[in-house]
């Protein structure tokens, strides 16, 4: 494109900046220079002026500062240093402005109260020091403030109150522990009965100084004479002569030396304590025979920390929950956990008033969270974390009850660091046992629940009880506790016991009590089938009596005016069911099921225990007829399901920790069983076996046992046994035969099978015993058929 002449000759603009002439002149103007000789340094002069000002101020105010310092020393003494330190710390806290919470305020107030109380302690010292005109010999180390605390009684009381409050606010846990220790010391001092002991000593001392009258001497002779019991008119024998045969005292009873000296109890000296009247000359044992309910106090556990740990552990797995209750029992502590909510949200952009997107100062869009859905946390999410909770709580095992019956919570049962024994006396003296005993005479003390509440049960309502647990889990102690509960509230006219103990040592202590229906504890396995048959005969006899009078059960029979006498309750206790099932499985199962189905109305109740809860011992028929069960610690979940139809017994801790499944509950209850010692059992047995009740002891019913055994013998030991041909057929089809094989094949008991083996041996069909259990068959099937005429 051609360029014009004007554009061609136009001067080019320069890009350099040219300041305005006026501005350039201003920029080049300089300040007039001052000669160096005129410059004087100002810093030294300012320092000298400051020193002079401070000196003047100190010279003017020195008397005032000294007077103020001496006044503070008079007021606070050496504690002035504490005031300075406290003021410095408070100022530093005020500058930092920490987050104020209750714990910080509590500790701050406690420390200040302790500092205030320290002035009273300093006032007790008067050192030979002097600062200026202040002499600490006159003022004391605590100053006038310390003198206020120690100078009068109200001041001392205020000093002690301030110190106690400071300690409480600073360390509440230590204060609680000290309070418990002080209460324990006061209880120990009160239990010594020092005033009564001193009064008794003084009374006896002054009484010994007075002359004794002849009447008092005669009374002393009567008191020292032996007591001759007055027997009933039916007693035909000559009563014992106290001059020849003194009455049996506790010291003369056979047994351990400390038979009546339990832990923490004084031994009964001389005579037994007075009993509770029960009618017809009987007296129930007093509760003084049992040890005091002095349970071991649990060591304080920080349950709040454990509850917070449970919440944090669940939150780490994405489970929202909170602990709403804490119940501490003798063995475990139950934390009631309430499931939270699962909330789903979404991010929604925020908008201003005009509907445009809102942004923050950094230019980022502002958003808000909006709840989309809100659902409850599933229960199985919490139950599935049992092992994780046990790991977090450092517990050997935990049990989760989901949900707790009657409450909208999940119970997490955590073992305590220390366990306490539940004395049977504490349960018997409870309100729960009193209510159960008022309804029936067969109340038993179970123990205490997870919350520490006493629990009792009525055996008449169960009506039969199955107890199972591994060795050492507390099964035998539970049976002893049940027997002790029954003996403490029933006379031999109201209760008869049938004790079956194949192990021979568990129930041997009760062999001499008058409550036994038979004259001994049944220990021989061969007698057990006959014993159960005798009990069945007693049941049938009672049903015939009920039909004659027209009543339905034992309660109506005992209340009927047509009844000639009252019928006692029978409680049959079998300590080891596995031994019975090994000896005679078919007959024992049949007899137990028959009794369990029909014996309730006649007042006969069964308590069966076993330490091997397998399906071949606790069969389906037995379990169906024993609705009330107690499961102690077992080794596997399979055994737990065999006992209570569910898991949980494999997580028990042993030593009396059990699950009680009543008939009216859908889930078992966890209970720490009541404990009764051997000494307490021997006290109860010695009470019932004393001479005062010898003439009242009811007759034993051994004739029932003899009749049952006679029927069994006449049925099983006859030469014309109807099962002989069947036994012979089984023998000739095998090369060897044994008693147990005939039991299984013919569904008979051991005595009858052994007799059949003897008959086969007499007829030359089987050989003699060779040291083993099986015998060789001497003839074959063809020869046996040829010899049929001989057997006919």
Tab-separated table of N, CA and C in Angstrom, residues 80-206:
chain	number	residue	atom	x	y	z
A	80	UNK	N	3.889	-16.043	100.291
A	80	UNK	CA	3.848	-15.010	99.258
A	80	UNK	C	4.396	-15.564	97.941
A	81	UNK	N	5.365	-16.468	98.035
A	81	UNK	CA	5.893	-17.082	96.805
A	81	UNK	C	4.812	-17.874	96.083
A	82	UNK	N	3.957	-18.558	96.840
A	82	UNK	CA	2.851	-19.287	96.211
A	82	UNK	C	1.881	-18.340	95.533
A	83	UNK	N	1.650	-17.185	96.132
A	83	UNK	CA	0.747	-16.197	95.522
A	83	UNK	C	1.320	-15.702	94.201
A	84	UNK	N	2.648	-15.455	94.179
A	84	UNK	CA	3.274	-14.981	92.942
A	84	UNK	C	3.188	-16.049	91.852
A	85	UNK	N	3.480	-17.290	92.220
A	85	UNK	CA	3.413	-18.383	91.238
A	85	UNK	C	1.984	-18.556	90.718
A	86	UNK	N	0.990	-18.514	91.613
A	86	UNK	CA	-0.403	-18.677	91.180
A	86	UNK	C	-0.825	-17.537	90.268
A	87	UNK	N	-0.411	-16.294	90.591
A	87	UNK	CA	-0.764	-15.171	89.738
A	87	UNK	C	-0.116	-15.293	88.368
A	88	UNK	N	1.144	-15.770	88.336
A	88	UNK	CA	1.827	-15.948	87.048
A	88	UNK	C	1.135	-17.001	86.191
A	89	UNK	N	0.782	-18.119	86.805
A	89	UNK	CA	0.108	-19.190	86.050
A	89	UNK	C	-1.256	-18.723	85.561
A	90	UNK	N	-2.010	-18.026	86.403
A	90	UNK	CA	-3.328	-17.527	85.978
A	90	UNK	C	-3.202	-16.545	84.826
A	91	UNK	N	-2.178	-15.665	84.899
A	91	UNK	CA	-1.986	-14.711	83.804
A	91	UNK	C	-1.636	-15.430	82.504
A	92	UNK	N	-0.793	-16.451	82.610
A	92	UNK	CA	-0.435	-17.198	81.397
A	92	UNK	C	-1.647	-17.928	80.813
A	93	UNK	N	-2.491	-18.511	81.679
A	93	UNK	CA	-3.701	-19.168	81.185
A	93	UNK	C	-4.659	-18.171	80.550
A	94	UNK	N	-4.749	-16.972	81.156
A	94	UNK	CA	-5.638	-15.959	80.585
A	94	UNK	C	-5.145	-15.496	79.216
A	95	UNK	N	-3.820	-15.404	79.025
A	95	UNK	CA	-3.294	-14.987	77.722
A	95	UNK	C	-3.485	-16.076	76.669
A	96	UNK	N	-3.340	-17.321	77.085
A	96	UNK	CA	-3.508	-18.410	76.114
A	96	UNK	C	-4.971	-18.648	75.770
A	97	UNK	N	-5.880	-18.300	76.671
A	97	UNK	CA	-7.315	-18.463	76.462
A	97	UNK	C	-7.660	-19.887	76.027
A	98	UNK	N	-7.427	-20.877	76.870
A	98	UNK	CA	-7.738	-22.256	76.482
A	98	UNK	C	-9.244	-22.495	76.446
A	99	UNK	N	-9.625	-23.633	75.863
A	99	UNK	CA	-11.031	-24.001	75.798
A	99	UNK	C	-11.495	-24.408	77.191
A	100	UNK	N	-12.406	-23.636	77.742
A	100	UNK	CA	-12.863	-23.886	79.109
A	100	UNK	C	-13.830	-25.062	79.121
A	101	UNK	N	-13.546	-26.048	79.938
A	101	UNK	CA	-14.455	-27.164	80.145
A	101	UNK	C	-14.529	-27.458	81.634
A	102	UNK	N	-15.410	-28.366	81.965
A	102	UNK	CA	-15.644	-28.653	83.382
A	102	UNK	C	-14.405	-29.237	84.045
A	103	UNK	N	-13.674	-30.092	83.355
A	103	UNK	CA	-12.502	-30.737	83.958
A	103	UNK	C	-11.430	-29.703	84.273
A	104	UNK	N	-11.162	-28.753	83.356
A	104	UNK	CA	-10.147	-27.729	83.598
A	104	UNK	C	-10.562	-26.820	84.750
A	105	UNK	N	-11.827	-26.413	84.777
A	105	UNK	CA	-12.273	-25.549	85.871
A	105	UNK	C	-12.205	-26.278	87.210
A	106	UNK	N	-12.533	-27.595	87.211
A	106	UNK	CA	-12.478	-28.355	88.450
A	106	UNK	C	-11.051	-28.439	88.979
A	107	UNK	N	-10.093	-28.749	88.116
A	107	UNK	CA	-8.696	-28.860	88.550
A	107	UNK	C	-8.165	-27.499	88.983
A	108	UNK	N	-8.529	-26.434	88.248
A	108	UNK	CA	-8.065	-25.075	88.603
A	108	UNK	C	-8.573	-24.694	89.992
A	109	UNK	N	-9.864	-24.918	90.252
A	109	UNK	CA	-10.408	-24.572	91.560
A	109	UNK	C	-9.795	-25.435	92.663
A	110	UNK	N	-9.576	-26.724	92.386
A	110	UNK	CA	-8.982	-27.585	93.395
A	110	UNK	C	-7.571	-27.173	93.768
A	111	UNK	N	-6.753	-26.815	92.765
A	111	UNK	CA	-5.385	-26.392	93.057
A	111	UNK	C	-5.363	-25.089	93.857
A	112	UNK	N	-6.239	-24.168	93.530
A	112	UNK	CA	-6.282	-22.913	94.296
A	112	UNK	C	-6.721	-23.158	95.730
A	113	UNK	N	-7.664	-24.095	95.938
A	113	UNK	CA	-8.067	-24.395	97.315
A	113	UNK	C	-6.948	-25.080	98.084
A	114	UNK	N	-6.205	-25.953	97.422
A	114	UNK	CA	-5.063	-26.570	98.091
A	114	UNK	C	-4.005	-25.537	98.426
A	115	UNK	N	-3.766	-24.565	97.516
A	115	UNK	CA	-2.818	-23.494	97.835
A	115	UNK	C	-3.280	-22.655	99.004
A	116	UNK	N	-4.606	-22.391	99.069
A	116	UNK	CA	-5.133	-21.641	100.196
A	116	UNK	C	-4.989	-22.425	101.491
A	117	UNK	N	-5.218	-23.756	101.433
A	117	UNK	CA	-5.082	-24.564	102.644
A	117	UNK	C	-3.632	-24.690	103.093
A	118	UNK	N	-2.676	-24.507	102.160
A	118	UNK	CA	-1.267	-24.611	102.550
A	118	UNK	C	-0.854	-23.500	103.507
A	119	UNK	N	-1.549	-22.354	103.518
A	119	UNK	CA	-1.220	-21.282	104.465
A	119	UNK	C	-1.475	-21.749	105.896
A	120	UNK	N	-2.536	-22.573	106.099
A	120	UNK	CA	-2.770	-23.116	107.435
A	120	UNK	C	-1.655	-24.041	107.868
A	121	UNK	N	-1.119	-24.854	106.913
A	121	UNK	CA	-0.012	-25.738	107.257
A	121	UNK	C	1.252	-24.939	107.567
A	122	UNK	N	1.505	-23.849	106.809
A	122	UNK	CA	2.682	-23.029	107.075
A	122	UNK	C	2.580	-22.295	108.405
A	123	UNK	N	1.325	-22.018	108.847
A	123	UNK	CA	1.162	-21.289	110.108
A	123	UNK	C	1.571	-22.121	111.312
A	124	UNK	N	1.750	-23.415	111.125
A	124	UNK	CA	2.176	-24.272	112.231
A	124	UNK	C	3.669	-24.147	112.513
A	125	UNK	N	4.432	-23.472	111.632
A	125	UNK	CA	5.870	-23.314	111.784
A	125	UNK	C	6.190	-21.861	112.093
A	126	UNK	N	7.126	-21.656	113.021
A	126	UNK	CA	7.585	-20.302	113.390
A	126	UNK	C	9.105	-20.284	113.313
A	127	UNK	N	9.681	-20.153	112.133
A	127	UNK	CA	11.148	-20.149	112.005
A	127	UNK	C	11.741	-18.847	112.554
A	128	UNK	N	12.998	-18.918	112.941
A	128	UNK	CA	13.698	-17.752	113.506
A	128	UNK	C	14.315	-16.934	112.366
A	129	UNK	N	13.438	-16.431	111.515
A	129	UNK	CA	13.848	-15.615	110.373
A	129	UNK	C	13.295	-14.206	110.551
A	130	UNK	N	13.982	-13.262	109.892
A	130	UNK	CA	13.512	-11.872	109.925
A	130	UNK	C	13.883	-11.214	108.608
A	131	UNK	N	12.890	-10.615	107.979
A	131	UNK	CA	13.084	-9.861	106.741
A	131	UNK	C	12.628	-8.446	107.018
A	132	UNK	N	13.568	-7.526	107.118
A	132	UNK	CA	13.238	-6.149	107.456
A	132	UNK	C	12.674	-6.085	108.859
A	133	UNK	N	11.520	-5.489	108.989
A	133	UNK	CA	10.857	-5.405	110.289
A	133	UNK	C	9.929	-6.586	110.544
A	134	UNK	N	9.875	-7.542	109.617
A	134	UNK	CA	8.966	-8.688	109.748
A	134	UNK	C	9.730	-9.833	110.386
A	135	UNK	N	9.290	-10.282	111.553
A	135	UNK	CA	9.880	-11.420	112.260
A	135	UNK	C	8.921	-12.596	112.158
A	136	UNK	N	9.350	-13.679	111.518
A	136	UNK	CA	8.476	-14.839	111.314
A	136	UNK	C	8.198	-15.592	112.610
A	137	UNK	N	8.990	-15.317	113.664
A	137	UNK	CA	8.687	-15.958	114.943
A	137	UNK	C	7.375	-15.444	115.503
A	138	UNK	N	7.058	-14.190	115.172
A	138	UNK	CA	5.804	-13.600	115.641
A	138	UNK	C	4.683	-13.764	114.608
A	139	UNK	N	5.045	-13.680	113.332
A	139	UNK	CA	4.013	-13.709	112.288
A	139	UNK	C	3.679	-15.142	111.881
A	140	UNK	N	4.583	-16.110	112.054
A	140	UNK	CA	4.542	-17.498	111.575
A	140	UNK	C	4.795	-17.521	110.069
A	141	UNK	N	5.143	-18.684	109.589
A	141	UNK	CA	5.468	-18.823	108.167
A	141	UNK	C	4.243	-18.674	107.279
A	142	UNK	N	3.046	-18.800	107.835
A	142	UNK	CA	1.825	-18.651	107.042
A	142	UNK	C	1.238	-17.274	107.087
A	143	UNK	N	1.825	-16.349	107.828
A	143	UNK	CA	1.322	-15.001	107.888
A	143	UNK	C	0.001	-14.908	108.631
A	144	UNK	N	-0.610	-13.722	108.487
A	144	UNK	CA	-1.903	-13.499	109.150
A	144	UNK	C	-2.986	-14.427	108.594
A	145	UNK	N	-2.894	-14.743	107.299
A	145	UNK	CA	-3.883	-15.639	106.702
A	145	UNK	C	-3.813	-17.031	107.321
A	146	UNK	N	-2.616	-17.548	107.536
A	146	UNK	CA	-2.486	-18.834	108.217
A	146	UNK	C	-2.951	-18.776	109.650
A	147	UNK	N	-2.729	-17.614	110.322
A	147	UNK	CA	-3.212	-17.476	111.683
A	147	UNK	C	-4.728	-17.507	111.779
A	148	UNK	N	-5.401	-17.028	110.747
A	148	UNK	CA	-6.863	-17.106	110.736
A	148	UNK	C	-7.315	-18.567	110.759
A	149	UNK	N	-6.612	-19.448	110.022
A	149	UNK	CA	-7.002	-20.854	109.944
A	149	UNK	C	-6.693	-21.606	111.231
A	150	UNK	N	-5.594	-21.286	111.895
A	150	UNK	CA	-5.173	-22.056	113.064
A	150	UNK	C	-5.431	-21.342	114.379
A	151	UNK	N	-6.000	-20.154	114.350
A	151	UNK	CA	-6.165	-19.389	115.590
A	151	UNK	C	-7.441	-19.695	116.329
A	152	UNK	N	-8.431	-20.342	115.707
A	152	UNK	CA	-9.707	-20.599	116.363
A	152	UNK	C	-10.288	-21.901	115.833
A	153	UNK	N	-11.283	-22.437	116.544
A	153	UNK	CA	-11.928	-23.693	116.119
A	153	UNK	C	-12.667	-23.530	114.800
A	154	UNK	N	-13.452	-22.439	114.617
A	154	UNK	CA	-14.085	-22.291	113.292
A	154	UNK	C	-13.057	-22.170	112.165
A	155	UNK	N	-11.927	-21.517	112.453
A	155	UNK	CA	-10.903	-21.408	111.427
A	155	UNK	C	-10.314	-22.769	111.061
A	156	UNK	N	-10.059	-23.615	112.086
A	156	UNK	CA	-9.531	-24.956	111.808
A	156	UNK	C	-10.533	-25.768	110.988
A	157	UNK	N	-11.829	-25.661	111.344
A	157	UNK	CA	-12.850	-26.388	110.585
A	157	UNK	C	-12.891	-25.916	109.134
A	158	UNK	N	-12.811	-24.575	108.953
A	158	UNK	CA	-12.796	-24.058	107.581
A	158	UNK	C	-11.547	-24.504	106.832
A	159	UNK	N	-10.422	-24.566	107.529
A	159	UNK	CA	-9.165	-25.015	106.903
A	159	UNK	C	-9.282	-26.467	106.425
A	160	UNK	N	-9.783	-27.330	107.293
A	160	UNK	CA	-9.939	-28.742	106.908
A	160	UNK	C	-10.951	-28.904	105.787
A	161	UNK	N	-12.030	-28.131	105.835
A	161	UNK	CA	-13.043	-28.227	104.769
A	161	UNK	C	-12.472	-27.795	103.426
A	162	UNK	N	-11.681	-26.702	103.431
A	162	UNK	CA	-11.081	-26.226	102.183
A	162	UNK	C	-10.095	-27.254	101.646
A	163	UNK	N	-9.291	-27.852	102.542
A	163	UNK	CA	-8.324	-28.862	102.088
A	163	UNK	C	-9.030	-30.088	101.515
A	164	UNK	N	-10.083	-30.556	102.187
A	164	UNK	CA	-10.812	-31.729	101.674
A	164	UNK	C	-11.476	-31.425	100.340
A	165	UNK	N	-12.034	-30.228	100.213
A	165	UNK	CA	-12.662	-29.852	98.932
A	165	UNK	C	-11.626	-29.781	97.823
A	166	UNK	N	-10.444	-29.229	98.131
A	166	UNK	CA	-9.396	-29.163	97.109
A	166	UNK	C	-8.939	-30.534	96.654
A	167	UNK	N	-8.762	-31.450	97.600
A	167	UNK	CA	-8.356	-32.815	97.222
A	167	UNK	C	-9.436	-33.488	96.398
A	168	UNK	N	-10.696	-33.280	96.784
A	168	UNK	CA	-11.799	-33.901	96.037
A	168	UNK	C	-11.877	-33.378	94.615
A	169	UNK	N	-11.724	-32.070	94.450
A	169	UNK	CA	-11.810	-31.505	93.106
A	169	UNK	C	-10.602	-31.895	92.256
A	170	UNK	N	-9.447	-32.010	92.872
A	170	UNK	CA	-8.247	-32.326	92.097
A	170	UNK	C	-8.207	-33.791	91.684
A	171	UNK	N	-8.552	-34.702	92.590
A	171	UNK	CA	-8.490	-36.147	92.287
A	171	UNK	C	-9.715	-36.822	92.879
A	172	UNK	N	-10.832	-36.827	92.162
A	172	UNK	CA	-12.049	-37.469	92.702
A	172	UNK	C	-11.886	-38.962	92.912
A	173	UNK	N	-11.140	-39.640	92.033
A	173	UNK	CA	-10.999	-41.090	92.157
A	173	UNK	C	-10.267	-41.459	93.441
A	174	UNK	N	-9.207	-40.713	93.764
A	174	UNK	CA	-8.470	-40.976	95.002
A	174	UNK	C	-9.350	-40.716	96.221
A	175	UNK	N	-10.171	-39.691	96.139
A	175	UNK	CA	-11.057	-39.382	97.251
A	175	UNK	C	-12.072	-40.490	97.466
A	176	UNK	N	-12.626	-41.029	96.360
A	176	UNK	CA	-13.581	-42.124	96.511
A	176	UNK	C	-12.918	-43.354	97.119
A	177	UNK	N	-11.693	-43.658	96.668
A	177	UNK	CA	-10.988	-44.811	97.228
A	177	UNK	C	-10.703	-44.607	98.716
A	178	UNK	N	-10.283	-43.394	99.081
A	178	UNK	CA	-10.025	-43.120	100.494
A	178	UNK	C	-11.308	-43.209	101.318
A	179	UNK	N	-12.430	-42.754	100.742
A	179	UNK	CA	-13.702	-42.862	101.449
A	179	UNK	C	-14.106	-44.304	101.689
A	180	UNK	N	-13.915	-45.151	100.658
A	180	UNK	CA	-14.236	-46.565	100.852
A	180	UNK	C	-13.341	-47.193	101.923
A	181	UNK	N	-12.053	-46.833	101.888
A	181	UNK	CA	-11.163	-47.368	102.909
A	181	UNK	C	-11.556	-46.925	104.301
A	182	UNK	N	-11.943	-45.657	104.439
A	182	UNK	CA	-12.370	-45.188	105.752
A	182	UNK	C	-13.623	-45.880	106.245
A	183	UNK	N	-14.591	-46.099	105.322
A	183	UNK	CA	-15.805	-46.819	105.719
A	183	UNK	C	-15.483	-48.253	106.127
A	184	UNK	N	-14.550	-48.883	105.398
A	184	UNK	CA	-14.165	-50.252	105.761
A	184	UNK	C	-13.540	-50.295	107.152
A	185	UNK	N	-12.690	-49.298	107.459
A	185	UNK	CA	-12.079	-49.247	108.789
A	185	UNK	C	-13.130	-49.031	109.870
A	186	UNK	N	-14.113	-48.157	109.584
A	186	UNK	CA	-15.172	-47.918	110.561
A	186	UNK	C	-16.011	-49.177	110.782
A	187	UNK	N	-16.303	-49.904	109.674
A	187	UNK	CA	-17.054	-51.153	109.840
A	187	UNK	C	-16.262	-52.150	110.687
A	188	UNK	N	-14.944	-52.237	110.428
A	188	UNK	CA	-14.124	-53.178	111.192
A	188	UNK	C	-14.111	-52.806	112.674
A	189	UNK	N	-14.000	-51.512	112.951
A	189	UNK	CA	-13.994	-51.072	114.355
A	189	UNK	C	-15.356	-51.318	114.998
A	190	UNK	N	-16.447	-51.063	114.219
A	190	UNK	CA	-17.786	-51.280	114.776
A	190	UNK	C	-18.067	-52.753	115.030
A	191	UNK	N	-17.495	-53.633	114.159
A	191	UNK	CA	-17.732	-55.065	114.339
A	191	UNK	C	-17.046	-55.621	115.578
A	192	UNK	N	-16.060	-54.900	116.116
A	192	UNK	CA	-15.369	-55.388	117.310
A	192	UNK	C	-16.208	-55.268	118.571
A	193	UNK	N	-17.275	-54.436	118.536
A	193	UNK	CA	-18.142	-54.243	119.703
A	193	UNK	C	-17.325	-53.873	120.949
A	194	UNK	N	-16.469	-52.862	120.770
A	194	UNK	CA	-15.592	-52.458	121.873
A	194	UNK	C	-16.387	-51.954	123.077
A	195	UNK	N	-17.411	-51.081	122.894
A	195	UNK	CA	-18.147	-50.626	124.090
A	195	UNK	C	-18.821	-51.787	124.837
A	196	UNK	N	-19.441	-52.735	124.079
A	196	UNK	CA	-20.096	-53.855	124.751
A	196	UNK	C	-19.087	-54.710	125.488
A	197	UNK	N	-17.907	-54.936	124.853
A	197	UNK	CA	-16.886	-55.765	125.511
A	197	UNK	C	-16.377	-55.096	126.785
A	198	UNK	N	-16.101	-53.796	126.699
A	198	UNK	CA	-15.626	-53.078	127.891
A	198	UNK	C	-16.691	-53.073	128.975
A	199	UNK	N	-17.971	-52.856	128.564
A	199	UNK	CA	-19.053	-52.877	129.553
A	199	UNK	C	-19.203	-54.230	130.216
A	200	UNK	N	-19.049	-55.312	129.397
A	200	UNK	CA	-19.145	-56.645	129.989
A	200	UNK	C	-18.035	-56.930	130.973
A	201	UNK	N	-16.812	-56.498	130.644
A	201	UNK	CA	-15.688	-56.706	131.560
A	201	UNK	C	-15.897	-55.944	132.858
A	202	UNK	N	-16.329	-54.679	132.753
A	202	UNK	CA	-16.567	-53.891	133.971
A	202	UNK	C	-17.694	-54.470	134.812
A	203	UNK	N	-18.755	-54.942	134.110
A	203	UNK	CA	-19.883	-55.501	134.838
A	203	UNK	C	-19.482	-56.756	135.605
A	204	UNK	N	-18.722	-57.635	134.916
A	204	UNK	CA	-18.283	-58.856	135.596
A	204	UNK	C	-17.320	-58.546	136.742
A	205	UNK	N	-16.498	-57.509	136.578
A	205	UNK	CA	-15.550	-57.146	137.634
A	205	UNK	C	-16.275	-56.671	138.877
A	206	UNK	N	-17.237	-55.741	138.708
A	206	UNK	CA	-17.967	-55.240	139.868
A	206	UNK	C	-18.883	-56.303	140.451
